[in-house]
Tab-separated table of C-alpha atoms and ligand atoms in Angstrom:
chain	number	residue	atom	x	y	z
P	1	UNK	CA	21.426	17.074	-10.617
P	2	UNK	CA	19.355	18.892	-8.067
P	3	UNK	CA	20.214	18.027	-4.483
P	4	UNK	CA	17.643	18.500	-1.747
P	5	UNK	CA	19.409	16.675	0.826
P	6	UNK	CA	20.353	19.646	3.204
P	7	UNK	CA	18.769	17.617	6.055
P	8	UNK	CA	19.274	13.897	6.041
P	9	UNK	CA	16.581	12.060	3.887
P	10	UNK	CA	14.671	8.915	4.927
P	11	UNK	CA	15.800	7.383	1.703
P	12	UNK	CA	19.415	8.503	1.685
P	13	UNK	CA	21.270	7.207	-1.296
P	14	UNK	CA	18.401	4.816	-2.153
P	15	UNK	CA	15.815	7.004	-3.960
P	16	UNK	CA	15.802	9.801	-6.534
P	17	UNK	CA	13.158	11.431	-8.778
P	18	UNK	CA	14.028	10.766	-12.401
P	19	UNK	CA	13.069	13.466	-15.049
P	20	UNK	CA	12.961	11.920	-18.437
P	21	UNK	CA	12.445	15.210	-20.515
P	22	UNK	CA	8.856	14.345	-21.362
P	23	UNK	CA	6.773	16.858	-19.486
P	24	UNK	CA	6.896	19.909	-17.297
P	25	UNK	CA	9.803	19.544	-14.866
P	26	UNK	CA	7.871	21.502	-12.084
P	27	UNK	CA	6.005	18.558	-10.651
P	28	UNK	CA	9.253	16.510	-10.541
P	29	UNK	CA	11.025	19.257	-8.697
P	30	UNK	CA	8.109	19.636	-6.171
P	31	UNK	CA	8.135	15.766	-5.663
P	32	UNK	CA	11.885	15.766	-4.914
P	33	UNK	CA	11.511	18.636	-2.572
P	34	UNK	CA	8.545	17.008	-0.858
P	35	UNK	CA	10.377	13.692	-0.305
P	36	UNK	CA	13.718	15.458	0.352
P	37	UNK	CA	15.418	13.373	-2.366
P	38	UNK	CA	17.638	14.316	-5.297
P	39	UNK	CA	16.215	14.983	-8.772
P	40	UNK	CA	18.238	13.647	-11.740
P	41	UNK	CA	17.581	13.765	-15.377
P	42	UNK	CA	17.741	10.688	-17.641
P	43	UNK	CA	20.724	12.350	-19.454
P	44	UNK	CA	22.714	12.469	-16.112
P	45	UNK	CA	21.771	8.922	-15.541
P	46	UNK	CA	23.096	7.845	-18.938
P	47	UNK	CA	26.353	9.756	-18.106
P	48	UNK	CA	26.417	7.730	-14.903
P	49	UNK	CA	26.285	10.784	-12.683
P	50	UNK	CA	23.524	9.227	-10.520
P	51	UNK	CA	24.679	5.664	-9.701
P	52	UNK	CA	24.017	5.591	-5.955
P	53	UNK	CA	20.166	5.523	-6.060
P	54	UNK	CA	18.585	2.030	-6.088
P	55	UNK	CA	15.132	3.305	-6.940
P	56	UNK	CA	13.623	6.150	-8.953
P	57	UNK	CA	10.271	7.899	-9.043
P	58	UNK	CA	8.968	9.211	-12.485
P	59	UNK	CA	5.646	9.660	-14.211
P	60	UNK	CA	5.350	7.217	-17.133
P	61	UNK	CA	2.123	6.716	-19.135
P	62	UNK	CA	0.311	9.046	-16.963
P	63	UNK	CA	1.077	7.178	-13.655
P	64	UNK	CA	3.657	7.850	-10.941
P	65	UNK	CA	5.974	4.857	-10.946
P	66	UNK	CA	8.529	3.394	-8.652
P	67	UNK	CA	11.390	2.195	-10.822
P	68	UNK	CA	14.398	-0.129	-9.895
P	69	UNK	CA	17.377	-0.708	-12.015
P	70	UNK	CA	15.831	-3.602	-13.871
P	71	UNK	CA	12.823	-1.480	-14.825
P	72	UNK	CA	14.825	1.685	-15.932
P	73	UNK	CA	14.471	1.162	-19.519
P	74	UNK	CA	10.622	0.309	-19.431
P	75	UNK	CA	7.935	-0.015	-16.962
P	76	UNK	CA	7.832	0.630	-13.270
P	77	UNK	CA	5.609	-0.186	-10.366
P	78	UNK	CA	2.514	1.843	-9.692
P	79	UNK	CA	-0.731	1.737	-7.798
P	80	UNK	CA	-2.846	-0.532	-9.940
P	81	UNK	CA	-6.443	0.638	-10.005
P	82	UNK	CA	-7.756	-2.050	-12.229
P	83	UNK	CA	-9.707	-5.044	-10.626
P	84	UNK	CA	-7.638	-8.092	-9.888
P	85	UNK	CA	-7.726	-10.987	-12.489
P	86	UNK	CA	-11.038	-12.882	-12.092
P	87	UNK	CA	-12.683	-9.979	-9.980
P	88	UNK	CA	-16.029	-8.909	-11.249
P	89	UNK	CA	-15.804	-5.525	-12.881
P	90	UNK	CA	-19.159	-4.109	-11.817
P	91	UNK	CA	-19.663	-2.301	-8.484
P	92	UNK	CA	-20.084	-3.600	-5.900
P	93	UNK	CA	-18.067	-6.821	-6.597
P	94	UNK	CA	-19.309	-9.958	-4.679
P	95	UNK	CA	-18.152	-10.358	-1.185
P	96	UNK	CA	-16.943	-13.912	-1.706
P	97	UNK	CA	-13.134	-13.723	-1.287
P	98	UNK	CA	-11.340	-15.024	1.863
P	99	UNK	CA	-10.781	-11.323	2.694
P	100	UNK	CA	-14.456	-10.566	2.550
P	101	UNK	CA	-15.197	-13.603	4.779
P	102	UNK	CA	-12.550	-12.421	7.249
P	103	UNK	CA	-14.107	-8.842	7.272
P	104	UNK	CA	-17.493	-10.344	8.171
P	105	UNK	CA	-21.049	-10.058	6.760
P	106	UNK	CA	-22.045	-7.141	9.128
P	107	UNK	CA	-18.984	-5.011	8.603
P	108	UNK	CA	-19.643	-1.753	6.626
P	109	UNK	CA	-16.671	0.506	7.510
P	110	UNK	CA	-13.053	-0.614	7.296
P	111	UNK	CA	-9.731	1.069	8.008
P	112	UNK	CA	-6.794	-0.277	6.203
P	113	UNK	CA	-3.935	0.700	8.571
P	114	UNK	CA	-1.082	-0.517	6.331
P	115	UNK	CA	-2.163	0.560	2.820
P	116	UNK	CA	1.165	0.075	0.855
P	117	UNK	CA	0.395	-0.390	-2.784
P	118	UNK	CA	-3.403	-0.041	-1.952
P	119	UNK	CA	-4.224	-3.426	-3.616
P	120	UNK	CA	-6.176	-4.792	-0.500
P	121	UNK	CA	-7.757	-1.345	0.124
P	122	UNK	CA	-8.956	-1.061	-3.480
P	123	UNK	CA	-10.286	-4.657	-3.459
P	124	UNK	CA	-12.211	-3.884	-0.283
P	125	UNK	CA	-13.450	-0.592	-1.911
P	126	UNK	CA	-14.598	-2.416	-4.971
P	127	UNK	CA	-16.687	-4.889	-2.789
P	128	UNK	CA	-18.609	-1.769	-1.704
P	129	UNK	CA	-17.135	-1.263	1.889
P	130	UNK	CA	-16.612	2.297	3.180
P	131	UNK	CA	-12.745	2.384	3.255
P	132	UNK	CA	-10.307	4.707	4.912
P	133	UNK	CA	-6.572	4.099	4.307
P	134	UNK	CA	-3.576	4.828	6.490
P	135	UNK	CA	0.131	4.914	5.273
P	136	UNK	CA	3.130	6.282	6.941
P	137	UNK	CA	5.791	6.057	4.179
P	138	UNK	CA	6.052	9.310	2.303
P	139	UNK	CA	7.116	7.465	-0.976
P	140	UNK	CA	3.986	5.193	-0.740
P	141	UNK	CA	1.938	8.177	0.179
P	142	UNK	CA	3.009	9.796	-3.120
P	143	UNK	CA	2.293	6.698	-5.082
P	144	UNK	CA	-1.150	6.251	-3.453
P	145	UNK	CA	-2.181	9.762	-3.978
P	146	UNK	CA	-1.512	9.419	-7.633
P	147	UNK	CA	-3.515	6.079	-7.826
P	148	UNK	CA	-6.504	7.460	-5.846
P	149	UNK	CA	-6.442	10.477	-8.185
P	150	UNK	CA	-6.428	8.266	-11.243
P	151	UNK	CA	-9.223	6.138	-9.581
P	152	UNK	CA	-11.382	9.250	-9.116
P	153	UNK	CA	-11.375	9.845	-12.887
P	154	UNK	CA	-12.429	6.309	-13.695
P	155	UNK	CA	-15.804	6.302	-15.605
P	156	UNK	CA	-17.446	3.517	-13.274
P	157	UNK	CA	-16.437	5.642	-10.138
P	158	UNK	CA	-17.985	8.704	-11.641
P	159	UNK	CA	-21.062	6.849	-12.960
P	160	UNK	CA	-21.663	5.322	-9.460
P	161	UNK	CA	-21.019	8.703	-7.719
P	162	UNK	CA	-18.528	7.053	-5.565
P	163	UNK	CA	-15.917	8.862	-3.360
P	164	UNK	CA	-12.592	7.143	-3.588
P	165	UNK	CA	-10.936	6.004	-0.255
P	166	UNK	CA	-9.679	8.758	1.936
P	167	UNK	CA	-5.961	8.470	2.726
P	168	UNK	CA	-4.777	9.445	6.201
P	169	UNK	CA	-0.976	10.223	6.266
P	170	UNK	CA	1.050	9.099	9.171
P	171	UNK	CA	1.705	6.374	11.786
P	172	UNK	CA	-1.429	4.219	12.393
P	173	UNK	CA	-0.209	3.594	15.874
P	174	UNK	CA	-0.946	7.223	16.633
P	175	UNK	CA	-3.735	8.030	14.071
P	176	UNK	CA	-6.013	5.155	15.229
P	177	UNK	CA	-6.408	6.727	18.699
P	178	UNK	CA	-7.632	10.040	17.164
P	179	UNK	CA	-10.352	8.655	14.848
P	180	UNK	CA	-13.473	10.825	14.507
P	181	UNK	CA	-15.744	7.655	14.298
P	182	UNK	CA	-15.213	3.970	15.168
P	183	UNK	CA	-14.670	1.685	12.223
P	184	UNK	CA	-16.345	-1.825	12.228
P	185	UNK	CA	-13.037	-3.426	11.221
P	186	UNK	CA	-9.390	-2.641	11.175
P	187	UNK	CA	-7.236	-4.456	8.606
P	188	UNK	CA	-3.441	-4.763	8.919
P	189	UNK	CA	-1.013	-6.188	6.579
P	190	UNK	CA	2.414	-5.439	8.059
P	191	UNK	CA	5.663	-6.495	6.342
P	192	UNK	CA	6.698	-9.852	7.785
P	193	UNK	CA	10.343	-10.955	7.426
P	194	UNK	CA	10.580	-13.486	4.365
P	195	UNK	CA	10.580	-17.051	5.294
P	196	UNK	CA	10.444	-18.609	1.925
P	197	UNK	CA	13.159	-18.389	-0.692
P	198	UNK	CA	12.820	-15.139	-2.662
P	199	UNK	CA	11.767	-16.982	-5.766
P	200	UNK	CA	8.588	-18.164	-3.866
P	201	UNK	CA	7.845	-14.736	-2.559
P	202	UNK	CA	4.558	-13.291	-3.814
P	203	UNK	CA	5.124	-10.206	-5.980
P	204	UNK	CA	7.767	-7.958	-7.193
P	205	UNK	CA	5.963	-5.006	-5.839
P	206	UNK	CA	6.277	-6.422	-2.311
P	207	UNK	CA	9.998	-7.329	-2.712
P	208	UNK	CA	10.560	-3.754	-3.785
P	209	UNK	CA	8.729	-2.392	-0.854
P	210	UNK	CA	10.754	-4.481	1.545
P	211	UNK	CA	14.122	-3.376	-0.158
P	212	UNK	CA	12.923	0.216	0.239
P	213	UNK	CA	11.238	0.302	3.665
P	214	UNK	CA	12.341	-2.758	5.472
P	215	UNK	CA	10.328	-5.002	7.817
P	216	UNK	CA	7.622	-3.317	10.079
P	217	UNK	CA	9.179	-4.069	13.385
P	218	UNK	CA	6.441	-2.420	15.461
P	219	UNK	CA	3.615	-4.702	14.232
P	220	UNK	CA	2.674	-5.902	17.806
P	221	UNK	CA	2.040	-2.250	18.856
P	222	UNK	CA	0.142	-1.668	15.707
P	223	UNK	CA	-2.072	-4.623	16.514
P	224	UNK	CA	-2.617	-3.307	20.003
P	225	UNK	CA	-3.767	0.120	18.738
P	226	UNK	CA	-6.014	-1.466	16.131
P	227	UNK	CA	-7.643	-3.767	18.664
P	228	UNK	CA	-8.355	-0.799	20.812
P	229	UNK	CA	-9.719	1.340	18.019
P	230	UNK	CA	-11.828	-1.251	16.124
P	231	UNK	CA	-15.610	-1.456	16.752
P	232	UNK	CA	-15.944	-5.176	16.054
P	233	UNK	CA	-12.860	-6.794	14.786
P	234	UNK	CA	-9.234	-6.712	13.594
P	235	UNK	CA	-8.104	-8.713	10.546
P	236	UNK	CA	-4.480	-9.401	10.145
P	237	UNK	CA	-3.063	-10.653	6.860
P	238	UNK	CA	0.150	-12.815	7.204
P	239	UNK	CA	2.128	-15.447	5.231
P	240	UNK	CA	0.533	-18.735	5.750
P	241	UNK	CA	3.706	-20.094	7.578
P	242	UNK	CA	3.929	-17.139	9.958
P	243	UNK	CA	2.849	-17.369	13.622
P	244	UNK	CA	-0.293	-15.431	14.376
P	245	UNK	CA	0.639	-11.749	15.377
P	246	UNK	CA	-1.237	-12.114	18.738
P	247	UNK	CA	-2.244	-15.241	20.684
P	248	UNK	CA	-5.006	-17.271	19.148
P	249	UNK	CA	-7.219	-15.590	16.591
P	250	UNK	CA	-10.905	-16.224	16.796
P	251	UNK	CA	-10.957	-17.404	13.176
P	252	UNK	CA	-8.526	-17.919	10.267
P	253	UNK	CA	-9.315	-17.855	6.610
P	254	UNK	CA	-6.875	-19.230	4.168
P	255	UNK	CA	-5.973	-17.628	0.851
P	256	UNK	CA	-3.139	-18.689	-1.567
P	257	UNK	CA	0.073	-18.578	0.440
P	258	UNK	CA	-1.430	-16.364	2.951
P	259	UNK	CA	-3.913	-16.315	5.943
P	260	UNK	CA	-6.420	-13.777	7.284
P	261	UNK	CA	-6.451	-14.146	11.135
P	262	UNK	CA	-9.709	-12.589	12.616
P	263	UNK	CA	-9.647	-11.178	16.242
P	264	UNK	CA	-13.248	-10.426	17.345
P	265	UNK	CA	-13.979	-7.939	20.068
P	266	UNK	CA	-16.512	-8.762	22.743
P	267	UNK	CA	-19.487	-10.906	21.488
P	268	UNK	CA	-19.369	-9.809	17.929
P	269	UNK	CA	-20.094	-12.922	15.891
P	270	UNK	CA	-21.170	-13.174	12.276
U	1	SAM	C1	2.966	-5.269	3.250
U	1	SAM	S1	2.692	-3.557	2.853
U	1	SAM	C2	0.946	-3.521	2.718
U	1	SAM	C3	0.535	-3.967	1.431
U	1	SAM	C4	-0.958	-3.760	1.084
U	1	SAM	N1	-1.813	-4.554	1.832
U	1	SAM	C5	-1.349	-3.808	-0.367
U	1	SAM	O1	-2.355	-4.508	-0.738
U	1	SAM	O2	-0.592	-3.331	-1.198
U	1	SAM	C6	2.861	-2.877	4.571
U	1	SAM	C7	2.694	-1.176	4.377
U	1	SAM	O3	2.179	-0.684	5.653
U	1	SAM	C8	2.841	0.351	6.006
U	1	SAM	N2	2.790	0.373	7.444
U	1	SAM	C9	3.369	-0.484	8.328
U	1	SAM	N3	3.213	-0.127	9.605
U	1	SAM	C10	2.433	1.082	9.549
U	1	SAM	C11	1.986	1.957	10.543
U	1	SAM	N4	2.180	1.680	11.872
U	1	SAM	N5	1.295	3.032	10.143
U	1	SAM	C12	1.058	3.309	8.870
U	1	SAM	N6	1.600	2.543	7.874
U	1	SAM	C13	2.281	1.383	8.169
U	1	SAM	C14	4.256	0.271	5.337
U	1	SAM	O4	4.798	1.514	5.194
U	1	SAM	C15	3.919	-0.406	4.079
U	1	SAM	O5	3.758	0.438	3.012
């Protein structure tokens, strides 16, 4: 086991890179070093030399995956680049989802300030918006870079000569005040504390994210930064039973177990 933990890691004891003897170890070593986390091999894991980590990162089937103890034998969570079930596969997909309604008919450019697994960003991208992504968690940044790289190789992306969304690394509260151009809309989907029982919570990927990163305690500050930086509107995704992040939204659009609250700036109405 290679230990990179000379300085304390953000993920101390929670996360390690797992090398399963399948390909060149170099990129695994580089990732462990970049994230300042240990690297262990599947042999060491079998010998129970690496029991303290709750999560592992490894490339499986050509995708960088986040793996918890239950997924160790098979699988792992990755940035899914395929359209969601029911979503049109041609580009641009119709703007008929609750999210598109919340973004508004006149919106062209969107910043997703809380990219996470990139599922909302990529849905927005597939609908033809110009999307920039922001993420601050180094582990999610590594997973997103891998997903965006795979997306750039997709035939439909190349045939349509599209540039995949650009990823800005860092805290959106700071980055939003330094943008080179003003986006029409800023989208935020921070981590809310779970109100429902775990069984009713949406997806495993979100439960894992909460276990790894915790709740986003600074969402009000993020909203303030987003409202300042947006050209026309801020859209906040929240669980349908959560209080709006700020006062009274201008509009709300309901999805399945969730809500998009829209905060318009000035007299922008569409
Ligand atoms: C609930 S997840 C977002 C899920 C995402 N909408 C998706 O479709 O996969 C929240 C993510 O936002 C990130 N985040 C929260 N606050 C942030 C901030 N101020 N700057 C950058 N990233 C932030 C967290 O690290 C986490 O990855």
